[in-house]
Amino acid sequence: MEITTDIYLGDSKEQLKLLPSNSVDLIVTSPPYADQRKSTYGGIHHDKYVEWFLPISEQLLRVLKPTGMFVLNIKEKVVEGERNTYVIELILEMRRQGWLWTEEFIWHKKNCYPGKWPNRFRDAWERLLQFNKNRKFTMHQEEVMVPMGDWAQSRLKNLSETDRIRDNAKVGSGFGKNISNWLERDKAYPTNVLHLATECNNKNHSAAFPEELPEWFIKLFTTENDTVLDPFMGSGTTLFVANRMKRNSIGIDIVPEYCEMVKKRLKPVELFLLEPEAVYEII
Amino acid sequence: MEITTDIYLGDSKEQLKLLPSNSVDLIVTSPPYADQRKSTYGGIHHDKYVEWFLPISEQLLRVLKPTGMFVLNIKEKVVEGERNTYVIELILEMRRQGWLWTEEFIWHKKNCYPGKWPNRFRDAWERLLQFNKNRKFTMHQEEVMVPMGDWAQSRLKNLSETDRIRDNAKVGSGFGKNISNWLERDKAYPTNVLHLATECNNKNHSAAFPEELPEWFIKLFTTENDTVLDPFMGSGTTLFVANRMKRNSIGIDIVPEYCEMVKKRLKPVELFLLEPEAVYEII
DNA sequence: AGCTCTTATGAATCATTGA
DNA sequence: GTCAATGATTCATAAGAGC
C-alpha cells in the first residue's frame, strides 16, 4: 500500500476544515507557545492563548477517529514571576469541549536550556498531555519497552527455586515454559516520564522537537498505514518520522518556507527507510 | 539560640488559627491525597478536595511571612480512565486566594509503584508546587548544587588542544590557571526536576516522603533559626529534617498516634546532628 | 569490610465481585 | 444501580543474609 504525505499551507483552524471527520489515528504536535516564536508565527499573547487554541482543538476533535488520540507538547511560560495558568485552563476548557484528559506524560529534557536566575532553576521538563475522544483506545506497549537495567541480568542468572515454583503454580505447565517466560523479561514497560535529549542540530526551525518524541507516540499508538497529523508542522519532524515508519501523515503550517522545505526534504523518501531506529533510554 | 519543635494535635484548619500571622518561613507538606489513607485520615473525595483544602491554604497564607514560600507535594489520581482535574483547579483557586504560583517542580520517582494496565503506564512523577506570597523571595541555590557527573570528568580528561588554546586566549593567563578553572567546576545548579527514590523503610506511616525532599527545600529556602511548618505532619519527616538542620519547626496532625510517635522520636535530638547529609543525584 | 544474592513492599490502576 | 472492597498485575529499592 502507498504511504501518503499531505502538506497544507495556511492557518490550522481553516485548513483542518478541509479534512474529513473521524479520519486521523494520532495527532502529535508542539504548538507555538505563548509569546514565543514571534518572528515566524506572530506570537500569541498568554491571555489569548486558550481562546486562540480552542477553535483548533475543536477541529482536531472532529477529524480524530473515536479510538484516536491527541498528544499535545506544551509548557507554560513565566509571566511576572509566576508560571502562567493558560495551560491548565486549556485542559479544563478542552474537557468541556468533549476531550478526555487521559494522562500527562513528562518530557524530562536531558540537556535543557542553560542559564541562571536569582529565584528560579533551569526548566528541564515539558508537559505531554494525552487527550482522547473515548475511553477505549489501543496502546502497543510492547513496542516501546525499555531495557531493564542490572536487575534482570542477575535475576536471570540466579533464577531462584521460589521463582520456579511460583511460576509453575501460576501457569500450570512445564518447567521449560517458565524459563522462557523469564528469559523474555529483559525489557520492562516504561513509565509516564520520558527522558529524552532536546534536538540541537536543527538550525532551520526554532522549536526543539526531537525525533524520539513523535516516534515514541507513533509506535505506541499507531500501526502501519495509520494516519498521523501535525497541525503545527514546523520543520516537519513528525512527518518525517511517520513516513519512515510507514504511517500516512498530514502536516499543516502557516509559514510557506516551512512547507516548501518539508516538501523538498520529503522527496528522497526511500533513504529514510534504511535509517536505524532511535534507542530509548530508561534511567 | 534554642531550636524549638512544636506539635499540634488536631485538624489543620483549626490548629493553624492558633499560629500568629507572618511567622513561618517555609511550609512543606504532602497532604492526604484524594480517596487515600481512609483508615487514618478518613479520605477526601476527589470532588470535595478543593473545597476541603481552601480553608487550610487560607490559613497557610496568613501564617506565612511575606518572603516565605509554600511547597505542596501532590498528584491527581485517575478517575474513570482520566486524570482528575482537582489539582489544577486547586492551583487556580489558590491564585484567587492571593497565592502566586511561582513554579512547578517535578519529583521523578526512581522506584514508582509497579503494575500493568492496558492503556496506562506506571505513574513515575508527582507535582511539587511552589507558591509564594510575594514576588520577592530568597533562594540559596548554591546550597543544593549537585555533583556534575561524568560530563565534567570526561571533559577534563579529553581537554583538546583547541580547548586549551581557546581557554588561554580567553583568560590571557598561564595554562595551570585554566586547568584549575575546570577542576573547580565539579558542581552544577540543579534543574526543576528532582530525581529521588520513594522511602520504603518507614513502617509506621503509609506515605512515602523521602527525607531528601524536605531537606532540599529547607536548604534552598531557609537559613538556620528559620521556622518550617508541616500542616500534615504524618510520621514527622519534615520536622526531623528541620531539627537536624537547626531550623525551628511546627507540625500538625489529626492522628494522636503520629503526634505521640513524633514526640518520642524527637527526644534524642542530638543524635540527628551527627548524621551524614543526603547526597543528591543529577542525571 | 566488601560482595552477591534474596526478599519484602510500596501515596497505583483496573476489572470483578459483593453489599 | 451505585458504591465499596478484593485480587492481579509489576519493578526499583533497601535491608538482611550469606560468604
Coordinates of C-alpha atoms (C1' of nucleotides) in Angstrom, one line a residue:
Chain A
M1 CA 0.0 0.0 0.0
E2 CA 1.2 3.5 -0.8
I3 CA 2.1 5.8 2.1
T4 CA 0.9 9.4 1.6
T5 CA 2.2 12.6 3.0
D6 CA 0.0 15.7 2.6
I7 CA 1.1 19.2 3.4
Y8 CA -1.4 22.1 3.8
L9 CA -0.2 25.7 3.7
G10 CA -2.3 28.0 5.9
D11 CA -3.9 28.6 9.3
S12 CA -4.6 25.4 11.1
K13 CA -8.1 26.5 12.2
E14 CA -9.1 26.9 8.5
Q15 CA -7.1 24.1 6.9
L16 CA -8.3 21.5 9.3
K17 CA -11.8 22.1 8.0
L18 CA -10.7 20.5 4.7
L19 CA -10.1 17.2 6.4
P20 CA -12.9 14.6 6.7
S21 CA -14.3 13.7 10.2
N22 CA -13.0 10.7 12.0
S23 CA -10.1 10.2 9.7
V24 CA -6.9 10.6 11.8
D25 CA -5.5 8.0 14.2
L26 CA -3.0 10.2 16.1
I27 CA -2.3 13.9 16.4
V28 CA 1.1 14.8 17.8
T29 CA 2.1 18.4 17.9
S30 CA 4.0 21.1 19.6
P31 CA 2.1 24.4 19.0
P32 CA 3.8 27.7 19.2
Y33 CA 4.0 28.6 22.9
A34 CA 2.6 31.9 24.1
D35 CA 4.6 34.9 23.2
Q36 CA 7.2 32.7 21.6
R37 CA 8.5 32.5 18.0
K38 CA 7.0 35.9 17.3
S39 CA 9.1 36.2 14.1
T40 CA 7.5 33.2 12.5
Y41 CA 4.1 32.8 14.0
G42 CA 3.2 36.3 15.1
G43 CA 3.2 35.3 18.8
I44 CA 0.0 34.6 20.7
H45 CA -0.4 36.5 23.9
H46 CA -0.8 34.4 27.0
D47 CA -4.1 36.0 27.9
K48 CA -5.4 35.0 24.5
Y49 CA -3.9 31.5 24.2
V50 CA -6.9 29.4 25.3
E51 CA -9.2 31.5 23.2
W52 CA -6.8 31.0 20.2
F53 CA -6.4 27.3 20.7
L54 CA -10.0 26.2 21.3
P55 CA -11.3 26.5 17.7
I56 CA -8.3 24.4 16.6
S57 CA -8.8 21.7 19.2
E58 CA -12.5 21.7 18.2
Q59 CA -11.5 20.8 14.7
L60 CA -8.9 18.3 15.9
L61 CA -11.7 16.6 17.9
R62 CA -13.8 16.3 14.8
V63 CA -11.1 14.9 12.5
L64 CA -9.8 12.4 15.1
K65 CA -11.1 8.8 14.9
P66 CA -13.1 7.7 18.0
T67 CA -10.3 5.4 19.0
G68 CA -7.6 8.0 18.2
M69 CA -5.6 10.2 20.5
F70 CA -4.0 13.6 20.7
V71 CA -0.6 14.3 22.2
L72 CA 0.0 17.9 23.0
N73 CA 3.5 19.1 23.9
I74 CA 3.3 22.3 25.8
K75 CA 4.8 24.2 28.7
E76 CA 3.6 27.4 30.3
K77 CA 6.0 30.3 30.4
V78 CA 6.8 32.5 33.3
V79 CA 4.9 35.8 33.4
E80 CA 5.7 38.3 36.1
G81 CA 7.5 35.8 38.2
E82 CA 4.7 33.2 38.1
R83 CA 4.0 30.2 36.0
N84 CA 1.1 31.3 33.9
T85 CA -2.1 29.3 34.0
Y86 CA -3.1 29.2 30.4
V87 CA -2.1 25.5 30.0
I88 CA -4.2 24.3 32.9
E89 CA -7.0 26.5 31.9
L90 CA -6.7 24.9 28.4
I91 CA -7.0 21.5 29.9
L92 CA -10.2 22.4 31.7
E93 CA -11.7 24.0 28.6
M94 CA -10.8 21.1 26.3
R95 CA -12.6 18.8 28.7
R96 CA -15.7 21.0 28.4
Q97 CA -15.2 20.6 24.6
G98 CA -15.5 16.9 24.9
W99 CA -11.9 15.7 25.2
L100 CA -10.9 13.2 27.9
W101 CA -7.7 14.2 29.7
T102 CA -6.3 10.7 29.9
E103 CA -2.7 11.3 31.0
E104 CA 0.0 13.8 31.5
F105 CA 3.4 12.5 30.5
I106 CA 6.5 14.3 31.5
W107 CA 9.3 15.0 28.9
H108 CA 12.3 15.3 31.1
K109 CA 14.9 17.1 29.0
K110 CA 18.4 15.8 29.3
N111 CA 20.1 19.0 28.1
C112 CA 17.8 21.8 29.0
Y113 CA 18.4 25.4 28.1
P114 CA 21.3 26.8 30.1
G115 CA 21.1 29.9 32.2
K116 CA 20.9 31.1 35.8
W117 CA 18.3 33.3 37.5
P118 CA 18.2 34.5 41.1
N119 CA 14.9 32.8 42.1
R120 CA 14.4 30.1 39.5
F121 CA 16.2 27.0 38.3
R122 CA 16.6 25.9 34.7
D123 CA 13.4 24.4 33.3
A124 CA 14.1 20.8 32.5
W125 CA 10.6 19.5 31.7
E126 CA 7.6 19.9 29.4
R127 CA 4.1 18.5 29.5
L128 CA 3.0 15.9 27.1
L129 CA -0.8 16.0 27.5
Q130 CA -2.6 13.0 26.2
F131 CA -6.2 13.6 25.3
N132 CA -8.7 11.0 24.0
K133 CA -12.1 11.0 22.4
N134 CA -13.1 7.8 24.0
R135 CA -12.1 5.7 27.0
K136 CA -11.4 2.8 24.7
F137 CA -8.2 3.0 22.7
T138 CA -5.2 0.8 21.9
M139 CA -1.7 1.1 23.2
H140 CA 1.1 -1.0 21.7
Q141 CA 3.0 -1.1 25.0
E142 CA 5.4 -3.8 23.9
E143 CA 6.7 -1.5 21.1
V144 CA 8.2 0.9 23.5
M145 CA 9.6 -1.4 26.1
V146 CA 13.0 -0.4 27.5
P147 CA 16.0 -2.4 28.8
M148 CA 15.5 -3.4 32.4
G149 CA 18.8 -2.4 33.9
D150 CA 21.1 -4.6 36.0
W151 CA 18.3 -6.2 37.9
A152 CA 17.2 -8.6 35.2
Q153 CA 20.6 -9.9 34.4
S154 CA 21.4 -11.0 37.9
R155 CA 17.9 -12.2 38.4
L156 CA 18.0 -14.3 35.2
K157 CA 21.3 -15.9 36.1
N158 CA 20.2 -16.9 39.5
L159 CA 16.6 -17.9 38.9
S160 CA 15.6 -19.0 42.4
E161 CA 13.7 -22.1 43.4
T162 CA 10.9 -19.9 44.7
D163 CA 10.5 -18.2 41.4
R164 CA 10.3 -21.5 39.6
I165 CA 7.7 -22.8 42.0
R166 CA 5.6 -19.6 41.8
D167 CA 5.7 -19.6 38.0
N168 CA 4.8 -23.3 37.8
A169 CA 1.9 -22.9 40.1
K170 CA 0.6 -19.9 38.1
V171 CA 0.7 -21.2 34.6
G172 CA 0.3 -24.9 35.5
S173 CA 2.6 -26.0 32.8
G174 CA 6.1 -27.5 32.3
F175 CA 9.4 -26.2 33.5
G176 CA 10.8 -25.1 30.2
K177 CA 7.9 -22.8 29.6
N178 CA 8.6 -20.9 32.7
I179 CA 12.2 -20.4 32.0
S180 CA 11.3 -18.9 28.6
N181 CA 8.9 -16.6 30.4
W182 CA 11.8 -15.3 32.5
L183 CA 14.2 -15.2 29.6
E184 CA 11.9 -12.9 27.8
R185 CA 12.0 -10.5 30.7
D186 CA 15.0 -8.5 29.7
K187 CA 12.8 -5.5 29.0
A188 CA 10.4 -3.6 31.2
Y189 CA 7.4 -1.3 30.4
P190 CA 8.3 2.4 30.5
T191 CA 6.7 4.9 32.9
N192 CA 5.0 8.2 32.1
V193 CA 8.3 10.1 32.3
L194 CA 10.2 10.3 29.1
H195 CA 13.9 11.1 29.4
L196 CA 15.0 12.4 26.0
A197 CA 17.5 15.0 24.8
T198 CA 16.4 18.1 23.0
E199 CA 17.4 18.4 19.4
C200 CA 20.2 20.8 19.0
N201 CA 21.1 20.4 15.3
N202 CA 18.1 21.8 13.6
K203 CA 19.0 25.3 12.6
N204 CA 16.1 25.9 10.3
H205 CA 13.3 25.7 12.9
S206 CA 13.3 27.4 16.2
A207 CA 11.4 24.7 18.2
A208 CA 13.4 21.9 19.5
F209 CA 11.4 18.7 18.9
P210 CA 13.5 15.6 19.0
E211 CA 12.6 12.8 16.6
E212 CA 12.3 10.4 19.5
L213 CA 9.3 12.2 20.8
P214 CA 6.9 11.6 17.9
E215 CA 8.5 8.3 17.2
W216 CA 7.6 7.0 20.7
F217 CA 4.0 8.0 20.4
I218 CA 3.7 6.8 16.8
K219 CA 5.0 3.4 17.9
L220 CA 2.8 3.4 20.9
F221 CA -0.5 4.5 19.4
T222 CA -0.5 3.5 15.7
T223 CA 0.3 0.7 13.3
E224 CA 1.4 0.8 9.7
N225 CA -0.9 2.6 7.3
D226 CA -2.5 4.6 10.1
T227 CA -2.7 8.4 9.7
V228 CA -0.7 10.9 11.8
L229 CA -1.5 14.6 11.9
D230 CA 0.6 17.6 13.0
P231 CA -1.3 20.8 12.8
F232 CA 1.8 22.8 13.6
M233 CA 4.3 21.1 11.3
G234 CA 7.2 23.4 11.6
S235 CA 10.3 21.7 10.2
G236 CA 8.3 18.5 9.7
T237 CA 9.9 16.2 12.3
T238 CA 6.6 14.4 12.9
L239 CA 6.0 13.9 9.2
F240 CA 9.5 12.5 8.5
V241 CA 9.2 10.1 11.4
A242 CA 5.7 9.0 10.3
N243 CA 7.0 8.5 6.8
R244 CA 9.9 6.4 7.9
M245 CA 7.6 4.3 10.0
K246 CA 5.2 3.7 7.1
R247 CA 2.4 5.8 8.5
N248 CA 0.4 8.2 6.4
S249 CA 0.8 11.8 7.5
I250 CA -0.7 15.2 7.2
G251 CA 1.1 18.5 8.1
I252 CA -0.2 22.0 8.3
D253 CA 1.8 25.2 8.7
I254 CA 1.2 28.8 8.1
V255 CA 4.7 29.6 7.1
P256 CA 5.3 29.0 3.3
E257 CA 9.1 28.4 3.8
Y258 CA 8.5 25.5 6.1
C259 CA 6.0 23.9 3.7
E260 CA 8.5 24.2 0.9
M261 CA 11.4 22.9 2.9
V262 CA 9.4 19.9 4.1
K263 CA 8.3 19.1 0.6
K264 CA 11.8 19.2 -0.7
R265 CA 13.2 17.1 2.1
L266 CA 10.4 14.5 1.6
K267 CA 11.4 13.8 -2.0
P268 CA 14.1 11.2 -1.3
V269 CA 11.8 9.2 1.0
E270 CA 13.4 5.9 0.3
L271 CA 16.5 6.9 2.2
F272 CA 14.6 7.2 5.5
L273 CA 13.6 3.6 5.4
L274 CA 17.2 2.5 5.8
E275 CA 17.9 4.6 8.8
P276 CA 18.5 2.9 12.2
E277 CA 15.8 3.3 14.8
A278 CA 16.3 5.5 17.7
V279 CA 17.2 3.9 21.0
Y280 CA 15.3 4.8 24.1
E281 CA 16.8 5.0 27.5
I282 CA 15.5 4.2 30.9
I283 CA 17.1 5.9 33.9
Chain B
M1 CA 19.9 30.0 70.1
E2 CA 17.5 27.3 71.1
I3 CA 15.8 25.3 68.3
T4 CA 12.1 24.6 69.0
T5 CA 9.8 21.9 67.7
D6 CA 6.1 22.3 68.3
I7 CA 3.5 19.7 67.6
Y8 CA -0.2 20.4 67.5
L9 CA -2.8 17.6 67.6
G10 CA -5.9 18.3 65.7
D11 CA -7.5 19.4 62.4
S12 CA -5.1 21.7 60.4
K13 CA -7.8 24.1 59.6
E14 CA -8.4 24.8 63.3
Q15 CA -5.0 24.4 64.7
L16 CA -3.5 26.8 62.2
K17 CA -5.6 29.5 63.7
L18 CA -3.5 29.3 66.9
L19 CA -0.4 30.4 65.0
P20 CA 0.5 34.1 64.6
S21 CA 0.3 35.8 61.2
N22 CA 3.5 36.2 59.2
S23 CA 5.5 33.9 61.4
V24 CA 6.6 31.0 59.1
D25 CA 9.4 31.0 56.6
L26 CA 8.6 27.8 54.8
I27 CA 5.7 25.4 54.5
V28 CA 6.5 21.9 53.1
T29 CA 3.8 19.3 53.1
S30 CA 2.2 16.4 51.5
P31 CA -1.5 16.4 52.3
P32 CA -3.5 13.2 52.2
Y33 CA -4.3 12.6 48.5
A34 CA -7.9 12.2 47.4
D35 CA -9.6 9.0 48.4
Q36 CA -6.3 7.8 50.0
R37 CA -5.4 6.8 53.6
K38 CA -9.0 6.3 54.5
S39 CA -8.1 4.4 57.7
T40 CA -6.1 7.3 59.1
Y41 CA -7.4 10.5 57.6
G42 CA -10.9 9.5 56.6
G43 CA -10.3 10.0 52.9
I44 CA -11.3 13.1 51.0
H45 CA -13.4 12.5 47.9
H46 CA -11.9 13.9 44.7
D47 CA -15.0 16.0 44.1
K48 CA -14.6 17.7 47.5
Y49 CA -10.9 18.1 47.5
V50 CA -10.6 21.7 46.5
E51 CA -13.4 22.7 48.9
W52 CA -11.6 20.8 51.7
F53 CA -8.2 22.3 51.0
L54 CA -9.0 26.0 50.5
P55 CA -9.8 26.9 54.2
I56 CA -6.4 25.4 55.1
S57 CA -4.5 27.2 52.4
E58 CA -6.2 30.4 53.5
Q59 CA -4.7 29.9 57.0
L60 CA -1.3 29.0 55.5
L61 CA -1.3 32.2 53.6
R62 CA -1.9 34.1 56.8
V63 CA 0.8 32.5 58.9
L64 CA 3.4 32.6 56.1
K65 CA 5.9 35.5 56.2
P66 CA 5.7 37.8 53.1
T67 CA 9.0 36.5 51.9
G68 CA 8.1 32.9 52.7
M69 CA 7.1 30.0 50.5
F70 CA 4.8 27.0 50.4
V71 CA 5.8 23.7 48.7
L72 CA 2.9 21.4 48.1
N73 CA 3.6 17.8 47.1
I74 CA 0.5 16.4 45.3
K75 CA -0.6 14.2 42.4
E76 CA -4.0 13.7 41.0
K77 CA -5.4 10.2 40.8
V78 CA -7.1 8.5 37.8
V79 CA -10.9 8.6 38.0
E80 CA -12.8 6.7 35.3
G81 CA -9.8 6.5 33.0
E82 CA -9.0 10.2 33.2
R83 CA -6.5 12.2 35.2
N84 CA -8.8 14.1 37.6
T85 CA -8.7 17.9 37.5
Y86 CA -8.9 18.7 41.2
V87 CA -5.2 19.6 41.4
I88 CA -5.2 22.1 38.6
E89 CA -8.5 23.5 39.9
L90 CA -6.8 23.9 43.2
I91 CA -4.0 25.9 41.6
L92 CA -6.5 28.3 40.0
E93 CA -8.4 28.7 43.3
M94 CA -5.3 29.3 45.4
R95 CA -4.3 32.1 43.0
R96 CA -7.7 33.7 43.5
Q97 CA -7.0 33.4 47.3
G98 CA -3.9 35.5 46.8
W99 CA -1.1 32.9 46.3
L100 CA 1.4 33.3 43.5
W101 CA 2.1 30.0 41.6
T102 CA 5.8 30.6 41.2
E103 CA 7.0 27.2 39.9
E104 CA 6.1 23.6 39.4
F105 CA 8.9 21.2 40.3
I106 CA 8.7 17.6 39.2
W107 CA 9.5 14.8 41.6
H108 CA 10.6 12.0 39.3
K109 CA 10.3 8.9 41.4
K110 CA 13.1 6.4 40.9
N111 CA 11.0 3.5 42.2
C112 CA 7.5 4.0 41.3
Y113 CA 4.6 1.7 42.1
P114 CA 4.6 -1.4 39.8
G115 CA 1.6 -2.6 37.8
K116 CA 0.4 -3.0 34.3
W117 CA -2.7 -1.8 32.6
P118 CA -4.0 -2.0 29.0
N119 CA -3.9 1.7 28.4
R120 CA -1.7 3.3 31.0
F121 CA 1.9 3.2 32.1
R122 CA 3.1 3.3 35.7
D123 CA 3.0 6.8 37.2
A124 CA 6.5 7.8 38.0
W125 CA 6.2 11.5 39.0
E126 CA 4.5 13.9 41.4
R127 CA 4.0 17.6 41.4
L128 CA 5.9 19.9 43.8
L129 CA 4.0 23.1 43.5
Q130 CA 5.8 26.2 44.7
F131 CA 3.6 29.0 45.9
N132 CA 4.6 32.4 47.2
K133 CA 3.0 35.3 48.9
N134 CA 5.3 37.9 47.2
R135 CA 7.4 38.1 44.1
K136 CA 10.4 38.8 46.2
F137 CA 11.9 35.8 48.0
T138 CA 15.4 34.3 48.5
M139 CA 16.8 31.1 47.1
H140 CA 20.1 29.7 48.3
Q141 CA 20.8 28.0 45.1
E142 CA 24.4 27.2 45.9
E143 CA 23.2 25.1 48.9
V144 CA 21.6 22.5 46.6
M145 CA 24.3 22.2 43.9
V146 CA 24.8 18.7 42.6
P147 CA 27.9 16.8 41.5
M148 CA 28.4 17.2 37.8
G149 CA 28.6 13.5 37.0
D150 CA 30.6 12.1 34.1
W151 CA 30.3 15.2 32.0
A152 CA 32.9 17.2 33.8
Q153 CA 35.3 14.3 34.2
S154 CA 35.3 13.3 30.6
R155 CA 35.6 16.8 29.5
L156 CA 38.5 17.2 31.8
K157 CA 40.3 14.1 30.6
N158 CA 39.9 14.9 26.9
L159 CA 40.6 18.5 27.1
S160 CA 41.6 19.1 23.5
E161 CA 44.3 21.3 22.1
T162 CA 41.7 23.6 20.8
D163 CA 40.1 23.9 24.2
R164 CA 43.4 24.7 25.8
I165 CA 44.2 27.4 23.3
R166 CA 40.8 28.9 23.5
D167 CA 41.0 28.9 27.2
N168 CA 44.4 30.5 27.2
A169 CA 43.2 33.2 24.8
K170 CA 40.1 33.9 26.9
V171 CA 41.7 34.4 30.3
G172 CA 45.0 35.6 29.0
S173 CA 46.9 33.7 31.6
G174 CA 49.0 30.6 32.1
F175 CA 48.0 27.0 31.4
G176 CA 47.8 25.9 35.0
K177 CA 45.1 28.6 35.7
N178 CA 42.8 27.1 33.1
I179 CA 43.1 23.6 34.4
S180 CA 42.2 24.8 37.9
N181 CA 39.2 26.6 36.5
W182 CA 37.9 23.3 35.1
L183 CA 38.7 21.5 38.3
E184 CA 36.5 23.9 40.3
R185 CA 33.6 23.1 38.0
D186 CA 32.6 19.9 39.8
K187 CA 29.2 21.1 40.8
A188 CA 26.2 22.3 38.8
Y189 CA 23.0 24.0 39.7
P190 CA 20.1 21.6 39.7
T191 CA 17.0 21.9 37.5
N192 CA 13.3 21.9 38.4
V193 CA 13.3 18.1 38.1
L194 CA 14.2 16.2 41.3
H195 CA 15.1 12.6 40.9
L196 CA 14.6 10.8 44.2
A197 CA 13.6 7.4 45.4
T198 CA 10.5 6.9 47.5
E199 CA 11.0 5.9 51.1
C200 CA 10.4 2.3 51.7
N201 CA 11.6 1.8 55.2
N202 CA 9.0 3.7 57.2
K203 CA 6.8 1.0 58.6
N204 CA 4.7 3.3 60.8
H205 CA 3.3 5.6 58.2
S206 CA 1.9 4.8 54.8
A207 CA 3.1 7.9 53.0
A208 CA 6.4 7.7 51.2
F209 CA 8.0 11.1 51.7
P210 CA 11.8 10.7 51.4
E211 CA 13.9 12.9 53.7
E212 CA 15.7 14.3 50.7
L213 CA 12.6 16.2 49.6
P214 CA 12.0 18.5 52.6
E215 CA 15.8 18.7 53.1
W216 CA 16.2 20.0 49.6
F217 CA 13.6 22.7 50.0
I218 CA 14.8 23.6 53.5
K219 CA 18.3 24.1 52.3
L220 CA 17.1 26.1 49.3
F221 CA 14.6 28.4 51.0
T222 CA 15.7 28.8 54.7
T223 CA 18.6 29.5 56.9
E224 CA 19.4 28.5 60.4
N225 CA 16.8 29.6 63.0
D226 CA 14.1 30.0 60.4
T227 CA 10.7 28.3 61.0
V228 CA 9.4 25.4 58.9
L229 CA 5.7 24.2 59.1
D230 CA 4.2 21.0 58.0
P231 CA 0.4 21.1 58.5
F232 CA 0.1 17.3 57.6
M233 CA 3.0 16.1 59.7
G234 CA 2.4 12.3 59.4
S235 CA 5.4 10.4 60.6
G236 CA 7.3 13.8 61.0
T237 CA 9.9 13.6 58.3
T238 CA 9.8 17.3 57.7
L239 CA 10.2 18.0 61.4
F240 CA 13.1 15.7 61.9
V241 CA 15.0 17.1 58.9
A242 CA 14.3 20.7 60.1
N243 CA 15.5 19.9 63.5
R244 CA 18.7 18.3 62.2
M245 CA 19.3 21.3 60.1
K246 CA 18.8 23.7 63.0
R247 CA 15.5 25.2 61.9
N248 CA 12.6 25.7 64.2
S249 CA 9.6 23.6 63.2
I250 CA 5.9 23.2 63.7
G251 CA 3.9 20.1 62.9
I252 CA 0.2 19.5 62.9
D253 CA -1.6 16.1 62.6
I254 CA -5.1 14.9 63.4
V255 CA -3.9 11.4 64.3
P256 CA -2.9 11.2 68.0
E257 CA -0.6 8.2 67.4
Y258 CA 1.5 10.2 64.9
C259 CA 1.8 13.1 67.3
E260 CA 2.9 10.7 70.1
M261 CA 5.4 8.9 67.9
V262 CA 7.0 12.1 66.6
K263 CA 7.3 13.5 70.2
K264 CA 9.0 10.3 71.3
R265 CA 11.4 10.2 68.3
L266 CA 12.3 13.9 68.8
K267 CA 13.7 13.3 72.3
P268 CA 17.2 12.3 71.4
V269 CA 17.7 15.2 69.1
E270 CA 21.5 15.3 69.5
L271 CA 21.9 12.1 67.5
F272 CA 20.5 13.7 64.4
L273 CA 23.2 16.3 64.3
L274 CA 25.8 13.7 63.6
E275 CA 24.1 12.0 60.7
P276 CA 25.6 12.4 57.3
E277 CA 23.8 14.6 54.8
A278 CA 21.9 13.2 51.9
V279 CA 23.5 13.1 48.5
Y280 CA 21.6 14.4 45.5
E281 CA 22.0 12.9 42.1
I282 CA 22.0 14.6 38.7
I283 CA 21.0 12.6 35.7
Chain C
dA1 C1' 34.9 -4.8 55.4
dG2 C1' 33.2 -5.8 50.8
dC3 C1' 30.5 -8.5 47.5
dT4 C1' 26.4 -11.2 45.9
dC5 C1' 22.0 -12.8 46.2
dT6 C1' 17.1 -12.8 48.4
dT7 C1' 13.1 -10.9 49.9
dA8 C1' 9.6 -7.7 51.1
dT9 C1' 7.0 -3.8 49.8
dG10 C1' 5.0 0.5 48.2
dA11 C1' 0.5 7.7 48.2
dA12 C1' -1.1 2.7 41.6
dT13 C1' -4.8 1.2 38.5
dC14 C1' -8.3 -1.8 36.5
dA15 C1' -11.8 -5.4 36.4
dT16 C1' -14.6 -8.0 39.1
dT17 C1' -17.3 -9.3 43.0
dG18 C1' -20.3 -8.2 46.9
dA19 C1' -23.4 -5.3 49.7
Chain D
dG1 C1' -27.9 1.0 40.1
dT2 C1' -24.2 2.7 42.9
dC3 C1' -20.5 2.3 45.8
dA4 C1' -17.1 -0.1 48.3
dA5 C1' -13.8 -3.9 48.9
dT6 C1' -10.7 -7.5 46.7
dG7 C1' -7.3 -9.7 43.6
dA8 C1' -4.0 -9.4 39.8
dT9 C1' -0.5 -7.1 37.8
dT10 C1' 4.5 -5.4 38.3
dC11 C1' 9.5 -3.3 39.3
dA12 C1' 13.2 -0.4 41.7
dT13 C1' 14.9 -0.1 46.0
dA14 C1' 16.9 -1.3 50.6
dA15 C1' 17.6 -4.2 54.2
dG16 C1' 19.2 -8.6 55.5
dA17 C1' 21.6 -12.9 55.0
dG18 C1' 25.5 -15.4 53.5
dC19 C1' 30.3 -15.9 52.0

